[in-house]
PDB file of C-alpha atoms in Angstrom:
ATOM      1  CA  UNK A   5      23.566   0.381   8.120  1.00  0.00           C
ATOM      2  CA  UNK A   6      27.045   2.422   7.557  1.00  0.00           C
ATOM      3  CA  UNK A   7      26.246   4.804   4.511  1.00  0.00           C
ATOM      4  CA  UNK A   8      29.136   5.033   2.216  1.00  0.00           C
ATOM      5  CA  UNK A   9      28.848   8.514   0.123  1.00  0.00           C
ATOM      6  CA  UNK A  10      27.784   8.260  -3.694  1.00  0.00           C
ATOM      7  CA  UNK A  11      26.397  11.340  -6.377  1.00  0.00           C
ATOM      8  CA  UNK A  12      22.870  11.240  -6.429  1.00  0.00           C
ATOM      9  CA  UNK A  13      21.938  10.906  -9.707  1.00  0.00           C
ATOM     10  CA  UNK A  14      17.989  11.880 -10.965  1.00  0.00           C
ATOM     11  CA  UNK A  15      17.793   9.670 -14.075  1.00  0.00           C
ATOM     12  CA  UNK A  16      19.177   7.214 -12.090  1.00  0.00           C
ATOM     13  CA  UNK A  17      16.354   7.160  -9.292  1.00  0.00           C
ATOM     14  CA  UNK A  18      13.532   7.284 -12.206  1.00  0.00           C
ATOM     15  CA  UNK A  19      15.278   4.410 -13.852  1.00  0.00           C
ATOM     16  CA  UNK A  20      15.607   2.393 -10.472  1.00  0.00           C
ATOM     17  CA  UNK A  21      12.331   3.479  -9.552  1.00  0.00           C
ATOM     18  CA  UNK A  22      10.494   1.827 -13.314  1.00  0.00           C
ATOM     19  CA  UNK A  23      12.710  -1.104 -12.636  1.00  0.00           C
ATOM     20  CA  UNK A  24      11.434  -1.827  -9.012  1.00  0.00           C
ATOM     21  CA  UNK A  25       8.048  -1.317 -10.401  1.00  0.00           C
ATOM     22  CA  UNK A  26       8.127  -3.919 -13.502  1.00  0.00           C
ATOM     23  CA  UNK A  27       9.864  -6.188 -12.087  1.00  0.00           C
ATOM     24  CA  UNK A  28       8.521  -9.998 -11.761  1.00  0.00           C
ATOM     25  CA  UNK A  29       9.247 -10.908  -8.269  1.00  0.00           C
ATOM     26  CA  UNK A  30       9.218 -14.354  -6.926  1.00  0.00           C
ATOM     27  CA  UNK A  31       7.654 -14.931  -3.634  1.00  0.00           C
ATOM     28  CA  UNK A  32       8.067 -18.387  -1.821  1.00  0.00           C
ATOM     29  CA  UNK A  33       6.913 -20.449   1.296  1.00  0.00           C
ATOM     30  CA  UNK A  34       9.801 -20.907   3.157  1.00  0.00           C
ATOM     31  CA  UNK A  35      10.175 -23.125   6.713  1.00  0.00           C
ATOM     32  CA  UNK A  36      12.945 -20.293   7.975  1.00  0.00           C
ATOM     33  CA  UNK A  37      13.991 -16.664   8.093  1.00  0.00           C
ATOM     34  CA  UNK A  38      16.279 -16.535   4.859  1.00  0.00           C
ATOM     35  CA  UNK A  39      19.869 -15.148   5.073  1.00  0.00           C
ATOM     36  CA  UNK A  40      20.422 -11.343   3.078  1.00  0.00           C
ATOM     37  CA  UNK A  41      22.827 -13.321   0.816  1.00  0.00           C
ATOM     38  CA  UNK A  42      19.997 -15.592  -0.256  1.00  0.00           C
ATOM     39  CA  UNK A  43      17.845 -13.279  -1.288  1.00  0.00           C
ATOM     40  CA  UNK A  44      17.976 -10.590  -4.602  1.00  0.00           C
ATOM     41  CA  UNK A  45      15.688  -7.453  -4.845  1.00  0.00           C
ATOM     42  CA  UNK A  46      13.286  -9.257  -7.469  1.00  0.00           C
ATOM     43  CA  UNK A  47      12.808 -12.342  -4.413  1.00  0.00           C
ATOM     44  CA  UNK A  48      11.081 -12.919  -1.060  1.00  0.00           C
ATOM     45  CA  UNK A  49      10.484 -15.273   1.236  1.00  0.00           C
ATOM     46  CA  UNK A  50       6.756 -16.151   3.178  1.00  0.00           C
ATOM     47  CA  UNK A  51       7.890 -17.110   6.584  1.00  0.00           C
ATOM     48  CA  UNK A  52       5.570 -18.443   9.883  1.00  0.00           C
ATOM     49  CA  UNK A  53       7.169 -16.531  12.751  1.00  0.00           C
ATOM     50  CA  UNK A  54       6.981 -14.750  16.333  1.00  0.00           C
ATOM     51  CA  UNK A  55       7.725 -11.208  16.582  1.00  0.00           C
ATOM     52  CA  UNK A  56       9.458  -9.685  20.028  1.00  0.00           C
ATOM     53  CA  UNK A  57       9.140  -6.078  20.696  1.00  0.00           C
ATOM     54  CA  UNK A  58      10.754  -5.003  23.735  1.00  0.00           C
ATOM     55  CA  UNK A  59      10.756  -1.170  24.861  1.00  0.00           C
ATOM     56  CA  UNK A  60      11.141   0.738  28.051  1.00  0.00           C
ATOM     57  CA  UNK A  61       8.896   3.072  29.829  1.00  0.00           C
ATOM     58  CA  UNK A  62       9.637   6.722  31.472  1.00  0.00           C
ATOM     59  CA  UNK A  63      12.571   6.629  28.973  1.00  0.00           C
ATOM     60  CA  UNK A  64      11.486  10.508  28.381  1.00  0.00           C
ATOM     61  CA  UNK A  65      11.490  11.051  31.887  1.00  0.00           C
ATOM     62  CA  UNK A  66      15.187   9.653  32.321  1.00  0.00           C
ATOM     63  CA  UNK A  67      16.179  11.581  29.778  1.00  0.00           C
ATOM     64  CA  UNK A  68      14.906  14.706  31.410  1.00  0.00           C
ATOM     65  CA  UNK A  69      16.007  13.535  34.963  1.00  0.00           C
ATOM     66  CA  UNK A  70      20.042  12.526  33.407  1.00  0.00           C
ATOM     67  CA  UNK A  71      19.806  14.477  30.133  1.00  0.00           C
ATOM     68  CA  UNK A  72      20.768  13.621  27.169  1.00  0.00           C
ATOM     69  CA  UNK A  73      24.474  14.060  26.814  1.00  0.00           C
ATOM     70  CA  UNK A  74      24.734  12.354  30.159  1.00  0.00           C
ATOM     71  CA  UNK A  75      27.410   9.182  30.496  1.00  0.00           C
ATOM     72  CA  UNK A  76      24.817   7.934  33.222  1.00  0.00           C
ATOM     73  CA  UNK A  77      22.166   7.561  30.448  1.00  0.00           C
ATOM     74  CA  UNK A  78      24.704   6.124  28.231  1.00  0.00           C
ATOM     75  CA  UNK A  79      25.611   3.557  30.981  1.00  0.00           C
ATOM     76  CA  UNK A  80      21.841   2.567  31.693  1.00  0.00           C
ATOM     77  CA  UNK A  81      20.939   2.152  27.868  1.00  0.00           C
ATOM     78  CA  UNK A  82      24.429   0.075  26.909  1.00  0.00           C
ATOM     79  CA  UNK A  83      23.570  -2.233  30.205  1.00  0.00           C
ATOM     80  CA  UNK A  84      20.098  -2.536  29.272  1.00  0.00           C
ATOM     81  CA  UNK A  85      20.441  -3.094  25.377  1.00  0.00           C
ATOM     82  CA  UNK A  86      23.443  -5.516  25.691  1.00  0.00           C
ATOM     83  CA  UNK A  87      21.249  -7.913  28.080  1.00  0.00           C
ATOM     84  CA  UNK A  88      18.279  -7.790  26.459  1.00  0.00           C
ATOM     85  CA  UNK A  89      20.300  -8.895  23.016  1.00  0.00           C
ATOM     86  CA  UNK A  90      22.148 -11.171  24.743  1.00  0.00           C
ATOM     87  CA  UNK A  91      19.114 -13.237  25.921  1.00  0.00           C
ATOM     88  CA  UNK A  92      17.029 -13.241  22.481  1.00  0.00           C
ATOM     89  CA  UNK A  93      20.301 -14.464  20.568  1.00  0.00           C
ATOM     90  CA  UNK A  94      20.809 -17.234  22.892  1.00  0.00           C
ATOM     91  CA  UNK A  95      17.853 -18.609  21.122  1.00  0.00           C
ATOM     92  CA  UNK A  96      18.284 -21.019  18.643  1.00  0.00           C
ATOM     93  CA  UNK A  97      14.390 -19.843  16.457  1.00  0.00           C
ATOM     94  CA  UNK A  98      15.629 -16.214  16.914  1.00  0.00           C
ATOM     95  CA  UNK A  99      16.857 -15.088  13.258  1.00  0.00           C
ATOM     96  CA  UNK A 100      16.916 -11.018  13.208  1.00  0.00           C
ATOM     97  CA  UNK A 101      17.621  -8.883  15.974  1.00  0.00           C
ATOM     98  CA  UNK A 102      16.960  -4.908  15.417  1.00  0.00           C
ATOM     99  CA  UNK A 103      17.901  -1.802  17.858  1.00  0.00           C
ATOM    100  CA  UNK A 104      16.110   1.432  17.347  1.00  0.00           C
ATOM    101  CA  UNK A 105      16.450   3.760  20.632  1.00  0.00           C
ATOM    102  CA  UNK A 106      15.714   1.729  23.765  1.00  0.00           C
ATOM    103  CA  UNK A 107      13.752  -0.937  21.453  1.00  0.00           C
ATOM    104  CA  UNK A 108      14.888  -4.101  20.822  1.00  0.00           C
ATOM    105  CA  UNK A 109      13.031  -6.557  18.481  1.00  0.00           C
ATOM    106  CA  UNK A 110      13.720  -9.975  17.372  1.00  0.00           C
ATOM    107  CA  UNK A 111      12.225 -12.009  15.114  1.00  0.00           C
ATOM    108  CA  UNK A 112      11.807 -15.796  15.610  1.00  0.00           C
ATOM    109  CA  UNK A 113      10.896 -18.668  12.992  1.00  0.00           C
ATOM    110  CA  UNK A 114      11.952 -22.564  11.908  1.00  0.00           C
ATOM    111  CA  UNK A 115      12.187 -25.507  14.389  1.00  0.00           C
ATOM    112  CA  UNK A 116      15.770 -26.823  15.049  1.00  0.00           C
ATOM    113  CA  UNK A 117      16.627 -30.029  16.341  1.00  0.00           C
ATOM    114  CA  UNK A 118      17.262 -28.988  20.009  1.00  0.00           C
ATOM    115  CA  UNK A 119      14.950 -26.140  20.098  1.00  0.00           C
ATOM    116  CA  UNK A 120      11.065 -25.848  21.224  1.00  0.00           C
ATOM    117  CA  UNK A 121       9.459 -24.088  18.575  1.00  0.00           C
ATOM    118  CA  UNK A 122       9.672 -20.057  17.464  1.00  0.00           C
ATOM    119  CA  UNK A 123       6.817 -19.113  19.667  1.00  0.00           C
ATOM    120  CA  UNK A 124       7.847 -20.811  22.846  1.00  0.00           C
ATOM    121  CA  UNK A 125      11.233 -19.520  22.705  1.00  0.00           C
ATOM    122  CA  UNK A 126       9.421 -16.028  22.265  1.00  0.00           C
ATOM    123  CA  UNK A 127       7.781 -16.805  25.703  1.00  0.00           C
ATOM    124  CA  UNK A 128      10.988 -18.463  27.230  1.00  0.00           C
ATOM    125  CA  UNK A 129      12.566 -15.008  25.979  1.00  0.00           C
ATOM    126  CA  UNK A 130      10.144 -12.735  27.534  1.00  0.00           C
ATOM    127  CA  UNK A 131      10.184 -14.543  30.666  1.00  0.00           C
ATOM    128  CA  UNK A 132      14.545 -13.619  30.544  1.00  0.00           C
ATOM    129  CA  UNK A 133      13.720 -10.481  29.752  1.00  0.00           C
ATOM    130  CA  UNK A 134      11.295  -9.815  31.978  1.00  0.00           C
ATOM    131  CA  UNK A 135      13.339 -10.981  34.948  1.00  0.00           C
ATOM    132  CA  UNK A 136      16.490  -8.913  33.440  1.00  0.00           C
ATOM    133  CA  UNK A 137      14.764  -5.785  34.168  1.00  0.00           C
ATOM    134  CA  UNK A 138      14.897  -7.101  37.623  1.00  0.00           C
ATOM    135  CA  UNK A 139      18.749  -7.534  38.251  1.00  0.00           C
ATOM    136  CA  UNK A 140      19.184  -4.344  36.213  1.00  0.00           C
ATOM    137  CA  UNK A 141      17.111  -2.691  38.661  1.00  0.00           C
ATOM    138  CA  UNK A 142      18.676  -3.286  41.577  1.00  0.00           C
ATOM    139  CA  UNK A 143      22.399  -3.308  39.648  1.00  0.00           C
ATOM    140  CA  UNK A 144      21.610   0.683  38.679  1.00  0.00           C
ATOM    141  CA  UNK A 145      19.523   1.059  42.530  1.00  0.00           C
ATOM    142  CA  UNK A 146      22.998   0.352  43.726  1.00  0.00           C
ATOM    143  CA  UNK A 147      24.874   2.510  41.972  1.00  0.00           C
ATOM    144  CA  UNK A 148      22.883   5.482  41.812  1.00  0.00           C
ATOM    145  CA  UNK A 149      20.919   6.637  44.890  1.00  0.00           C
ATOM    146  CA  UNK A 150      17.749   7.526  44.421  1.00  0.00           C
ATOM    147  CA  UNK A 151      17.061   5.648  40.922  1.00  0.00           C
ATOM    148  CA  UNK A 152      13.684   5.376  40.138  1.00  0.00           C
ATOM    149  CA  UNK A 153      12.802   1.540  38.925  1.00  0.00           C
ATOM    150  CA  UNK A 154      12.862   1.321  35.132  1.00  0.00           C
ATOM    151  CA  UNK A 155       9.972  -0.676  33.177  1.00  0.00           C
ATOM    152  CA  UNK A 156       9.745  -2.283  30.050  1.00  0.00           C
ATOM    153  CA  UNK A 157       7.133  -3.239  27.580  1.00  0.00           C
ATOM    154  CA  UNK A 158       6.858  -6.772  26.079  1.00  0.00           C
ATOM    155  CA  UNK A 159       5.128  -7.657  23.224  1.00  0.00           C
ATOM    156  CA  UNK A 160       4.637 -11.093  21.217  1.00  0.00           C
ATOM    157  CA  UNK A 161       2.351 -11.499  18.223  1.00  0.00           C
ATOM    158  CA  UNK A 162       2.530 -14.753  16.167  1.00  0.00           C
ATOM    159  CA  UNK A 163       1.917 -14.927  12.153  1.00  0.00           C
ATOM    160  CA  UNK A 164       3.037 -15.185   8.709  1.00  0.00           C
ATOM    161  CA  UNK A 165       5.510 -12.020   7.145  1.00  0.00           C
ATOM    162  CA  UNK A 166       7.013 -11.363   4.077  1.00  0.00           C
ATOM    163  CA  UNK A 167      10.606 -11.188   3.858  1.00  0.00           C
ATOM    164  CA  UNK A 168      11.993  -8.934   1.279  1.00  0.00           C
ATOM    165  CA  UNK A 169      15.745  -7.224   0.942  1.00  0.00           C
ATOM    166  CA  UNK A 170      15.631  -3.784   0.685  1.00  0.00           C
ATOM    167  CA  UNK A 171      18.562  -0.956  -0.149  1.00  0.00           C
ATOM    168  CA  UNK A 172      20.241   0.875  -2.527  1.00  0.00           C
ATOM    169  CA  UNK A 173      21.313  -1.965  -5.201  1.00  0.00           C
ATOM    170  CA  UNK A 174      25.025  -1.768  -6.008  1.00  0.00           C
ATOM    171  CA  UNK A 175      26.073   0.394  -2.675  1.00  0.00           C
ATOM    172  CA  UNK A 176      25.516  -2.639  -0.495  1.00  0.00           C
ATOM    173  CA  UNK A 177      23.606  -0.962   1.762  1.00  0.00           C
ATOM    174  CA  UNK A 178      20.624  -3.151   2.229  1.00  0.00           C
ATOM    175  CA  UNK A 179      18.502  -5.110   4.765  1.00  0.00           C
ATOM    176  CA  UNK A 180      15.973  -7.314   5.149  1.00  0.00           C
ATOM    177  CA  UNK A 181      12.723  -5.799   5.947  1.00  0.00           C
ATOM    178  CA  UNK A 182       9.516  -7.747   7.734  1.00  0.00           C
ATOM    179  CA  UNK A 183       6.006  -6.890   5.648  1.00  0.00           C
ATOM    180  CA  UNK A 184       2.820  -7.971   7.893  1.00  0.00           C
ATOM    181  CA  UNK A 185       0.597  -7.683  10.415  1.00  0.00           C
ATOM    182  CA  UNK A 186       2.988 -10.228  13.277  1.00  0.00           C
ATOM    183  CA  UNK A 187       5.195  -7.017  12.941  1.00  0.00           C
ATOM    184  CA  UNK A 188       2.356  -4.695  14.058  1.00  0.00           C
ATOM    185  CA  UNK A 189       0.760  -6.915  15.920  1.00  0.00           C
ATOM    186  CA  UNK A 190       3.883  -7.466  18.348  1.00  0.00           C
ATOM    187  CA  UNK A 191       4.860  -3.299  18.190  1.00  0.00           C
ATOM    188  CA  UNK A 192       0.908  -2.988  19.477  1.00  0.00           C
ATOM    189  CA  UNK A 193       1.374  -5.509  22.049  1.00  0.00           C
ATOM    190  CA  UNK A 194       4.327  -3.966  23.150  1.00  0.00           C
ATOM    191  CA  UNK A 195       2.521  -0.741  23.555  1.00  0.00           C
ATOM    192  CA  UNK A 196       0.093  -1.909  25.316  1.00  0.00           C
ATOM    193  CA  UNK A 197       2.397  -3.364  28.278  1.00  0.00           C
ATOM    194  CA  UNK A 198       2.993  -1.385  31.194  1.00  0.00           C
ATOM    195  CA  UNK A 199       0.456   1.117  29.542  1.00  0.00           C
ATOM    196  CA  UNK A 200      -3.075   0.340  28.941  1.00  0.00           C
ATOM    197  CA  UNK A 201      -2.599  -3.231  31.211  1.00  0.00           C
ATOM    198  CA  UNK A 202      -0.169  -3.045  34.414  1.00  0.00           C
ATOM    199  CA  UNK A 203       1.400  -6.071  33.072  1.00  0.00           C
ATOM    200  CA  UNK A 204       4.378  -5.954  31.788  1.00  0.00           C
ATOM    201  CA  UNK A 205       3.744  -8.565  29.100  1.00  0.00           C
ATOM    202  CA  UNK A 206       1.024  -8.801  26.190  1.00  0.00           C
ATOM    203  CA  UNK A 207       0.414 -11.611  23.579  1.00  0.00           C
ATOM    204  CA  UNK A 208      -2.190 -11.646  21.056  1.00  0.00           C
ATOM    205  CA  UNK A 209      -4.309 -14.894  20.972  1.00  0.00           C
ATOM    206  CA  UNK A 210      -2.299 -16.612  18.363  1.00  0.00           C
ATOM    207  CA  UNK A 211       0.444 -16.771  20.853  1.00  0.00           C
ATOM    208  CA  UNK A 212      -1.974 -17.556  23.339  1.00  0.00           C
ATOM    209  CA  UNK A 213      -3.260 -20.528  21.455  1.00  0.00           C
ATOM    210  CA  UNK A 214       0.230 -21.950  20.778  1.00  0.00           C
ATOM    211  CA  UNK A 215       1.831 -21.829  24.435  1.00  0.00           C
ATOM    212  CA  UNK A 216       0.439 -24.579  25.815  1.00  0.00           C
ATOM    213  CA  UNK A 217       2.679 -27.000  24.011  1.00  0.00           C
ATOM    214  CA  UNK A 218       5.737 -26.416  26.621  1.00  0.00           C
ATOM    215  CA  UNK A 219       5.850 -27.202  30.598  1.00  0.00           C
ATOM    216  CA  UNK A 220       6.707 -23.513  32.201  1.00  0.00           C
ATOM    217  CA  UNK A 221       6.794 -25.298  35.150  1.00  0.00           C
ATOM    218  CA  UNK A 222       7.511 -28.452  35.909  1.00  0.00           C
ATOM    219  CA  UNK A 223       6.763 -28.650  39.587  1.00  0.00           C
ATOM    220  CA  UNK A 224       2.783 -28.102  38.959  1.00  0.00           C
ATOM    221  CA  UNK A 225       2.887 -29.039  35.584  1.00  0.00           C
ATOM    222  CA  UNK A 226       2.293 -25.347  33.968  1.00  0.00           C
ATOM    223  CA  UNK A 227       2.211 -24.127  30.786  1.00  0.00           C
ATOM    224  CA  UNK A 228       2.518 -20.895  29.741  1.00  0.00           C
ATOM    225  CA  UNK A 229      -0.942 -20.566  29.290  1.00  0.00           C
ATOM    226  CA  UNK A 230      -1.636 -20.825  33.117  1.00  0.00           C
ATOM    227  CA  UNK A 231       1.037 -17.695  33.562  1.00  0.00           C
ATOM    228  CA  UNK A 232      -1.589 -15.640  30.506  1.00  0.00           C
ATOM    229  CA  UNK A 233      -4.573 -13.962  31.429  1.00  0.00           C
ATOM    230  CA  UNK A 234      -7.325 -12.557  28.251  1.00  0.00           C
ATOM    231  CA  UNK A 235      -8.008  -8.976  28.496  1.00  0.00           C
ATOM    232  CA  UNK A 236     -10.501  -7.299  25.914  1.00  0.00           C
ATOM    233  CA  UNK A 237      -9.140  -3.548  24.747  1.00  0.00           C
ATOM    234  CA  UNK A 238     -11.394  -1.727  22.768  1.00  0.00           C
ATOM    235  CA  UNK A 239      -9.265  -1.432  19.316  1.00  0.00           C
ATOM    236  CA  UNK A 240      -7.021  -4.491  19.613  1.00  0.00           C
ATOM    237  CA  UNK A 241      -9.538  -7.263  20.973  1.00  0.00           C
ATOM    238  CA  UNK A 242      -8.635 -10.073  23.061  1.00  0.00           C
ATOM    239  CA  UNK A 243      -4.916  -9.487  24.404  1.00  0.00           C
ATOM    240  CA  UNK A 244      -3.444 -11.924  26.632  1.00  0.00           C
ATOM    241  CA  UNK A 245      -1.425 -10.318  29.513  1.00  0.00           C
ATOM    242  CA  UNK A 246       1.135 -11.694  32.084  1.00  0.00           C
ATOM    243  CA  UNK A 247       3.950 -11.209  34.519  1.00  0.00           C
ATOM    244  CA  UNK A 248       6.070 -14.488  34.502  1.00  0.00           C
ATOM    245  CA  UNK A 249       9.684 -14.817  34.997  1.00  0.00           C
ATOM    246  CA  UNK A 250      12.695 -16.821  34.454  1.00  0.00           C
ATOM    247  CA  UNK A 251      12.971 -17.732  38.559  1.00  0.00           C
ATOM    248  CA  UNK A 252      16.932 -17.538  38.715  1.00  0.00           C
ATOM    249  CA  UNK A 253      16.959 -13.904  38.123  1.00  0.00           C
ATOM    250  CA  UNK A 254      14.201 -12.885  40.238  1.00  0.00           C
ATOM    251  CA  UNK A 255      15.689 -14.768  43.040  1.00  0.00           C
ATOM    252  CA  UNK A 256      19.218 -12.953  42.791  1.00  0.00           C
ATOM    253  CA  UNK A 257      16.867  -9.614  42.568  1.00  0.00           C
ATOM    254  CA  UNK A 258      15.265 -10.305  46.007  1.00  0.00           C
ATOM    255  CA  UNK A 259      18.100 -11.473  47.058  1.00  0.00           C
ATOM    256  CA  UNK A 260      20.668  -8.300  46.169  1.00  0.00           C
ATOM    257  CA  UNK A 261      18.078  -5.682  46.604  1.00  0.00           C
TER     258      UNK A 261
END
């Protein structure tokens, strides 16, 4: 969010502040992620969803390695954000889409008519993403000598979240904001990939529970339960992990390496 300057006034906050905190908000079920323009600051919405967290690994060290001013580390993050966004919003479930540093998460809920639901297109995302890092791989081998393979942490949690609009109410400067545990849940995951599991993929057993509703794999008849293995870590439980693929992009990987 742009700011756009304005005074800031004391009595203003207190007043804004007492408002906020007597107010009678209204807090629905809803089916789907609500648009910002559907919601006011005394409303929310209780939406079923998945939550993607996607993050890379060593980015300290590349920093070090290109430093920070560097257009090569400029080059590697626009190529690696732009895909990664490109592939959750060709999802119909996928709603929200946020970018903070090399993270990317995206937030999928409701059931369209041509879609599989929010949590299989979380999986069929992963899978994309997961083979991305792939191509981009040997796209920046290629052009840099020497490049040492970049990894990337995938997390999926599956639950219910409160969606509220936060922001500064008459500046339009606002957003929605996510309140729950899927949100955590799916940041843990994510830190737990390619870090406490060398897997570059971790689902929490919701997710787990609700994959095998989709053929992965047509040829043996797989679903993505078959590609998910249970770990137990000692402060998050059972984790599911995995390394599966969308096949078309690891193929041109082995093939241009």
């Amino acid at each position: 969010m742009r700011g756009n300057y304005q005074k800031f006034n004391f009595d203003n906050s207190l007043s804004r502040i007492d408002d906020i905190l007597t107010s009678s908000a209204t807090y629905e079920e809803a089916d789907d992620i609500p648009k910002k323009d559907d919601l006011t600051y005394k409303s929310g919405k209780y939406v079923q969803c998945a939550s993607l967290f996607i993050d890379l690994r060593g980015s300290t060290d590349l920093i070090k390695t290109q430093g920070r001013q560097s257009k090569t580390l400029a080059r590697i993050y626009r190529a690696y954000i732009s895909e990664i966004v490109a592939i959750v919003n060709s999802f119909q479930t996928c709603k929200e889409i946020n970018i903070v540093g090399d993270c990317v998460s995206a937030m999928f809920a409701g059931k369209e008519e041509t879609s599989q639901s929010a949590v299989i297109e979380a999986l069929q995302a992963a899978s994309m993403c997961n083979g991305m890092m792939q191509v981009l791989n040997v796209k920046f081998k290629k052009k840099w000598d020497g490049f040492q393979e970049l990894k990337a942490g995938i997390g999926i949690a599956l639950g219910r979240a409160l969606v509220i609009k936060a922001g500064f109410s008459g500046s339009a400067i606002n957003d929605l904001i996510y309140m729950g545990d899927v949100v955590n849940r799916a940041s843990k995951m994510c830190g737990l990939a390619h870090k406490d599991f060398d897997y570059p993929i971790c689902v929490t057993e919701a997710v787990f529970l609700n994959a095998g509703s989709y053929i992965a794999n047509a040829d043996k008849q797989q679903t993505y339960q078959d590609f998910l293995t249970l770990r137990n870590h000692s402060k998050h439980g059972s984790v599911y992990t995995g390394n599966f693929h969308r096949v078309e992009f690891a193929d041109w990987a082995s093939e241009n390496e």
